[in-house]
Amino acid sequence: LDGLSPKSVVNILIPLKEMLQHAIEWGYLRVNPAAFVKRPRVEIEEMDFLRPEEICLFLEHVDSRYQAFFMTAVLTGMRRGELLALKWGDIDWNSSQISVRRSLYRGAFQMPKSNYSFRRIMLSPHLCQTLMYHRTVASSSKLDLVFCDASGRPLDPDNLIKRQFLTAL
């Protein structure tokens, strides 16, 4: 495990210990050889975030086709998968709210992980205007997606990060 970060070692060690424990329960082993292996200390990294002026600068450098996506991310705090699964029907224009009802994970729509993930998020007037404009210029989607590619399918999350987010950042 030399050369791996402490977090990577922990991610390997936990399932390994669990598998070996099952081997004991099933009678394949008498002792868990990993039982006394100590987990390395994982340092908690301080989160780096953009200041308001940096957010404005970032949004200026984002491709115009993705500005509504990133503005929605910034102003709502929604997760990437939640944004990629957002449908026009999830937006209540009268009360200026978004209902988070699903997420996109590995190309499939899923229900949120917990009951706390189902939520309603207030939209600022500026974000409402941005999304209304986005609706008029964006590609239409048979899936009713707010953010989709030219063929109406969900955006590729990895390409979105590599080609849009990091480039603008």
PDB file of C-alpha atoms in Angstrom:
ATOM      1  CA  LEU A   1       0.000   0.000   0.000  1.00  0.00           C
ATOM      2  CA  ASP A   2       3.048   2.245  -0.254  1.00  0.00           C
ATOM      3  CA  GLY A   3       2.376   5.368  -2.240  1.00  0.00           C
ATOM      4  CA  LEU A   4      -1.360   5.405  -1.509  1.00  0.00           C
ATOM      5  CA  SER A   5      -3.054   8.133   0.450  1.00  0.00           C
ATOM      6  CA  PRO A   6      -4.321   7.266   3.948  1.00  0.00           C
ATOM      7  CA  LYS A   7      -7.907   7.591   2.679  1.00  0.00           C
ATOM      8  CA  SER A   8      -7.217   5.042  -0.094  1.00  0.00           C
ATOM      9  CA  VAL A   9      -5.710   2.647   2.448  1.00  0.00           C
ATOM     10  CA  VAL A  10      -8.810   2.983   4.652  1.00  0.00           C
ATOM     11  CA  ASN A  11     -11.046   2.389   1.621  1.00  0.00           C
ATOM     12  CA  ILE A  12      -9.190  -0.889   0.984  1.00  0.00           C
ATOM     13  CA  LEU A  13      -8.805  -1.955   4.608  1.00  0.00           C
ATOM     14  CA  ILE A  14     -12.450  -1.681   5.693  1.00  0.00           C
ATOM     15  CA  PRO A  15     -13.916  -4.105   3.095  1.00  0.00           C
ATOM     16  CA  LEU A  16     -10.894  -6.413   3.488  1.00  0.00           C
ATOM     17  CA  LYS A  17     -11.494  -6.722   7.241  1.00  0.00           C
ATOM     18  CA  GLU A  18     -15.199  -7.304   6.587  1.00  0.00           C
ATOM     19  CA  MET A  19     -14.516 -10.056   4.030  1.00  0.00           C
ATOM     20  CA  LEU A  20     -12.102 -11.822   6.342  1.00  0.00           C
ATOM     21  CA  GLN A  21     -14.635 -11.613   9.176  1.00  0.00           C
ATOM     22  CA  HIS A  22     -17.187 -13.356   6.935  1.00  0.00           C
ATOM     23  CA  ALA A  23     -14.576 -16.022   6.181  1.00  0.00           C
ATOM     24  CA  ILE A  24     -14.343 -16.704   9.922  1.00  0.00           C
ATOM     25  CA  GLU A  25     -18.129 -16.895  10.254  1.00  0.00           C
ATOM     26  CA  TRP A  26     -18.301 -19.348   7.339  1.00  0.00           C
ATOM     27  CA  GLY A  27     -15.544 -21.517   8.787  1.00  0.00           C
ATOM     28  CA  TYR A  28     -12.796 -20.795   6.235  1.00  0.00           C
ATOM     29  CA  LEU A  29     -10.535 -19.020   8.754  1.00  0.00           C
ATOM     30  CA  ARG A  30     -10.037 -19.242  12.510  1.00  0.00           C
ATOM     31  CA  VAL A  31      -8.530 -15.777  12.952  1.00  0.00           C
ATOM     32  CA  ASN A  32      -8.892 -12.562  11.001  1.00  0.00           C
ATOM     33  CA  PRO A  33      -5.322 -11.701   9.912  1.00  0.00           C
ATOM     34  CA  ALA A  34      -6.333  -8.077   9.343  1.00  0.00           C
ATOM     35  CA  ALA A  35      -7.986  -7.655  12.752  1.00  0.00           C
ATOM     36  CA  PHE A  36      -5.014  -5.879  14.315  1.00  0.00           C
ATOM     37  CA  VAL A  37      -4.053  -3.773  11.308  1.00  0.00           C
ATOM     38  CA  LYS A  38      -4.536  -0.186  12.379  1.00  0.00           C
ATOM     39  CA  ARG A  39      -6.279   2.296  10.149  1.00  0.00           C
ATOM     40  CA  PRO A  40      -4.060   5.207   9.159  1.00  0.00           C
ATOM     41  CA  ARG A  41      -5.095   8.633  10.308  1.00  0.00           C
ATOM     42  CA  VAL A  42      -6.978  10.509   7.604  1.00  0.00           C
ATOM     43  CA  GLU A  43      -6.479  14.249   7.751  1.00  0.00           C
ATOM     44  CA  ILE A  44      -9.610  16.270   7.127  1.00  0.00           C
ATOM     45  CA  GLU A  45      -8.907  18.727   4.360  1.00  0.00           C
ATOM     46  CA  GLU A  46     -10.248  22.214   4.626  1.00  0.00           C
ATOM     47  CA  MET A  47     -12.804  22.855   1.925  1.00  0.00           C
ATOM     48  CA  ASP A  48     -11.825  25.420  -0.657  1.00  0.00           C
ATOM     49  CA  PHE A  49     -14.715  27.452  -2.006  1.00  0.00           C
ATOM     50  CA  LEU A  50     -15.191  30.386  -4.319  1.00  0.00           C
ATOM     51  CA  ARG A  51     -15.882  33.857  -2.961  1.00  0.00           C
ATOM     52  CA  PRO A  52     -18.799  35.803  -4.511  1.00  0.00           C
ATOM     53  CA  GLU A  53     -16.530  37.796  -6.828  1.00  0.00           C
ATOM     54  CA  GLU A  54     -14.839  34.562  -7.944  1.00  0.00           C
ATOM     55  CA  ILE A  55     -18.234  32.991  -8.658  1.00  0.00           C
ATOM     56  CA  CYS A  56     -19.133  35.933 -10.907  1.00  0.00           C
ATOM     57  CA  LEU A  57     -15.816  35.608 -12.712  1.00  0.00           C
ATOM     58  CA  PHE A  58     -16.304  31.850 -13.056  1.00  0.00           C
ATOM     59  CA  LEU A  59     -19.802  32.271 -14.537  1.00  0.00           C
ATOM     60  CA  GLU A  60     -18.447  34.798 -17.034  1.00  0.00           C
ATOM     61  CA  HIS A  61     -16.000  32.174 -18.333  1.00  0.00           C
ATOM     62  CA  VAL A  62     -18.440  29.263 -18.524  1.00  0.00           C
ATOM     63  CA  ASP A  63     -19.703  28.365 -21.995  1.00  0.00           C
ATOM     64  CA  SER A  64     -23.082  30.099 -22.383  1.00  0.00           C
ATOM     65  CA  ARG A  65     -24.828  26.728 -22.918  1.00  0.00           C
ATOM     66  CA  TYR A  66     -23.880  25.727 -19.360  1.00  0.00           C
ATOM     67  CA  GLN A  67     -24.313  29.001 -17.489  1.00  0.00           C
ATOM     68  CA  ALA A  68     -27.806  28.111 -16.264  1.00  0.00           C
ATOM     69  CA  PHE A  69     -26.522  24.752 -15.012  1.00  0.00           C
ATOM     70  CA  PHE A  70     -23.664  26.245 -13.004  1.00  0.00           C
ATOM     71  CA  MET A  71     -25.718  29.191 -11.771  1.00  0.00           C
ATOM     72  CA  THR A  72     -28.348  26.747 -10.510  1.00  0.00           C
ATOM     73  CA  ALA A  73     -25.617  24.738  -8.794  1.00  0.00           C
ATOM     74  CA  VAL A  74     -24.167  27.827  -7.115  1.00  0.00           C
ATOM     75  CA  LEU A  75     -27.472  29.355  -6.018  1.00  0.00           C
ATOM     76  CA  THR A  76     -29.210  26.169  -4.838  1.00  0.00           C
ATOM     77  CA  GLY A  77     -26.398  23.950  -3.549  1.00  0.00           C
ATOM     78  CA  MET A  78     -27.864  20.992  -5.433  1.00  0.00           C
ATOM     79  CA  ARG A  79     -25.577  18.027  -6.053  1.00  0.00           C
ATOM     80  CA  ARG A  80     -24.359  17.294  -9.572  1.00  0.00           C
ATOM     81  CA  GLY A  81     -26.544  14.183  -9.941  1.00  0.00           C
ATOM     82  CA  GLU A  82     -29.598  16.102  -8.722  1.00  0.00           C
ATOM     83  CA  LEU A  83     -29.005  18.842 -11.285  1.00  0.00           C
ATOM     84  CA  LEU A  84     -28.522  16.338 -14.100  1.00  0.00           C
ATOM     85  CA  ALA A  85     -31.819  14.619 -13.184  1.00  0.00           C
ATOM     86  CA  LEU A  86     -33.793  17.856 -12.745  1.00  0.00           C
ATOM     87  CA  LYS A  87     -36.955  17.985 -14.856  1.00  0.00           C
ATOM     88  CA  TRP A  88     -39.005  21.000 -15.841  1.00  0.00           C
ATOM     89  CA  GLY A  89     -41.899  19.487 -13.899  1.00  0.00           C
ATOM     90  CA  ASP A  90     -39.807  19.766 -10.725  1.00  0.00           C
ATOM     91  CA  ILE A  91     -39.854  23.557 -10.947  1.00  0.00           C
ATOM     92  CA  ASP A  92     -42.841  25.321  -9.416  1.00  0.00           C
ATOM     93  CA  TRP A  93     -42.785  28.696 -11.105  1.00  0.00           C
ATOM     94  CA  ASN A  94     -45.639  30.076  -8.949  1.00  0.00           C
ATOM     95  CA  SER A  95     -43.873  29.489  -5.648  1.00  0.00           C
ATOM     96  CA  SER A  96     -40.339  29.827  -7.120  1.00  0.00           C
ATOM     97  CA  GLN A  97     -39.207  26.451  -5.818  1.00  0.00           C
ATOM     98  CA  ILE A  98     -37.395  23.398  -7.105  1.00  0.00           C
ATOM     99  CA  SER A  99     -38.392  19.971  -5.803  1.00  0.00           C
ATOM    100  CA  VAL A 100     -35.495  17.537  -5.577  1.00  0.00           C
ATOM    101  CA  ARG A 101     -37.012  14.136  -6.389  1.00  0.00           C
ATOM    102  CA  ARG A 102     -34.286  12.115  -8.118  1.00  0.00           C
ATOM    103  CA  SER A 103     -30.623  11.914  -8.956  1.00  0.00           C
ATOM    104  CA  LEU A 104     -28.612  10.691 -11.926  1.00  0.00           C
ATOM    105  CA  TYR A 105     -25.959   8.127 -10.999  1.00  0.00           C
ATOM    106  CA  ARG A 106     -23.927   6.231 -13.599  1.00  0.00           C
ATOM    107  CA  GLY A 107     -26.450   7.045 -16.308  1.00  0.00           C
ATOM    108  CA  ALA A 108     -29.509   5.857 -14.367  1.00  0.00           C
ATOM    109  CA  PHE A 109     -32.137   7.865 -12.530  1.00  0.00           C
ATOM    110  CA  GLN A 110     -32.379   7.004  -8.837  1.00  0.00           C
ATOM    111  CA  MET A 111     -34.401   8.039  -5.855  1.00  0.00           C
ATOM    112  CA  PRO A 112     -32.446  10.162  -3.368  1.00  0.00           C
ATOM    113  CA  LYS A 113     -30.464   8.231  -0.749  1.00  0.00           C
ATOM    114  CA  SER A 114     -32.445   9.390   2.269  1.00  0.00           C
ATOM    115  CA  ASN A 115     -35.670  11.168   3.158  1.00  0.00           C
ATOM    116  CA  TYR A 116     -33.612  14.298   3.868  1.00  0.00           C
ATOM    117  CA  SER A 117     -32.517  14.362   0.230  1.00  0.00           C
ATOM    118  CA  PHE A 118     -36.128  14.948  -0.855  1.00  0.00           C
ATOM    119  CA  ARG A 119     -36.479  18.685  -0.438  1.00  0.00           C
ATOM    120  CA  ARG A 120     -37.769  21.944  -1.848  1.00  0.00           C
ATOM    121  CA  ILE A 121     -35.336  24.738  -2.621  1.00  0.00           C
ATOM    122  CA  MET A 122     -36.291  28.380  -2.984  1.00  0.00           C
ATOM    123  CA  LEU A 123     -35.228  30.097  -6.204  1.00  0.00           C
ATOM    124  CA  SER A 124     -34.021  33.668  -6.326  1.00  0.00           C
ATOM    125  CA  PRO A 125     -35.770  35.950  -8.828  1.00  0.00           C
ATOM    126  CA  HIS A 126     -32.531  36.113 -10.845  1.00  0.00           C
ATOM    127  CA  LEU A 127     -32.281  32.321 -11.034  1.00  0.00           C
ATOM    128  CA  CYS A 128     -35.958  32.082 -12.046  1.00  0.00           C
ATOM    129  CA  GLN A 129     -35.280  34.478 -14.925  1.00  0.00           C
ATOM    130  CA  THR A 130     -32.160  32.557 -15.925  1.00  0.00           C
ATOM    131  CA  LEU A 131     -34.038  29.242 -15.959  1.00  0.00           C
ATOM    132  CA  MET A 132     -36.962  30.744 -17.909  1.00  0.00           C
ATOM    133  CA  TYR A 133     -34.530  32.027 -20.523  1.00  0.00           C
ATOM    134  CA  HIS A 134     -32.697  28.683 -20.533  1.00  0.00           C
ATOM    135  CA  ARG A 135     -35.999  26.964 -21.263  1.00  0.00           C
ATOM    136  CA  THR A 136     -36.419  29.005 -24.444  1.00  0.00           C
ATOM    137  CA  VAL A 137     -32.915  28.330 -25.806  1.00  0.00           C
ATOM    138  CA  ALA A 138     -32.113  24.837 -24.502  1.00  0.00           C
ATOM    139  CA  SER A 139     -32.535  21.609 -26.419  1.00  0.00           C
ATOM    140  CA  SER A 140     -35.822  19.880 -25.801  1.00  0.00           C
ATOM    141  CA  SER A 141     -35.819  16.534 -24.061  1.00  0.00           C
ATOM    142  CA  LYS A 142     -38.294  13.679 -24.259  1.00  0.00           C
ATOM    143  CA  LEU A 143     -37.268  13.037 -20.660  1.00  0.00           C
ATOM    144  CA  ASP A 144     -38.296  16.641 -19.770  1.00  0.00           C
ATOM    145  CA  LEU A 145     -34.754  17.341 -18.513  1.00  0.00           C
ATOM    146  CA  VAL A 146     -33.776  20.911 -17.688  1.00  0.00           C
ATOM    147  CA  PHE A 147     -30.115  20.275 -18.507  1.00  0.00           C
ATOM    148  CA  CYS A 148     -29.519  17.916 -21.426  1.00  0.00           C
ATOM    149  CA  ASP A 149     -27.326  17.457 -24.484  1.00  0.00           C
ATOM    150  CA  ALA A 150     -28.387  18.358 -28.027  1.00  0.00           C
ATOM    151  CA  SER A 151     -30.178  15.014 -28.426  1.00  0.00           C
ATOM    152  CA  GLY A 152     -32.180  15.458 -25.196  1.00  0.00           C
ATOM    153  CA  ARG A 153     -30.207  12.929 -23.136  1.00  0.00           C
ATOM    154  CA  PRO A 154     -28.660  13.707 -19.742  1.00  0.00           C
ATOM    155  CA  LEU A 155     -25.347  15.551 -19.817  1.00  0.00           C
ATOM    156  CA  ASP A 156     -22.239  13.450 -19.233  1.00  0.00           C
ATOM    157  CA  PRO A 157     -21.104  14.331 -15.689  1.00  0.00           C
ATOM    158  CA  ASP A 158     -17.407  13.621 -16.296  1.00  0.00           C
ATOM    159  CA  ASN A 159     -17.275  15.701 -19.478  1.00  0.00           C
ATOM    160  CA  LEU A 160     -19.161  18.475 -17.714  1.00  0.00           C
ATOM    161  CA  ILE A 161     -16.468  18.665 -15.053  1.00  0.00           C
ATOM    162  CA  LYS A 162     -13.454  18.195 -17.326  1.00  0.00           C
ATOM    163  CA  ARG A 163     -14.538  20.290 -20.316  1.00  0.00           C
ATOM    164  CA  GLN A 164     -16.673  22.979 -18.711  1.00  0.00           C
ATOM    165  CA  PHE A 165     -16.082  23.377 -14.980  1.00  0.00           C
ATOM    166  CA  LEU A 166     -12.298  22.970 -14.832  1.00  0.00           C
ATOM    167  CA  THR A 167     -11.789  24.947 -18.031  1.00  0.00           C
ATOM    168  CA  ALA A 168     -13.821  27.896 -16.722  1.00  0.00           C
ATOM    169  CA  LEU A 169     -12.265  27.588 -13.282  1.00  0.00           C
TER     170      LEU A 169
END
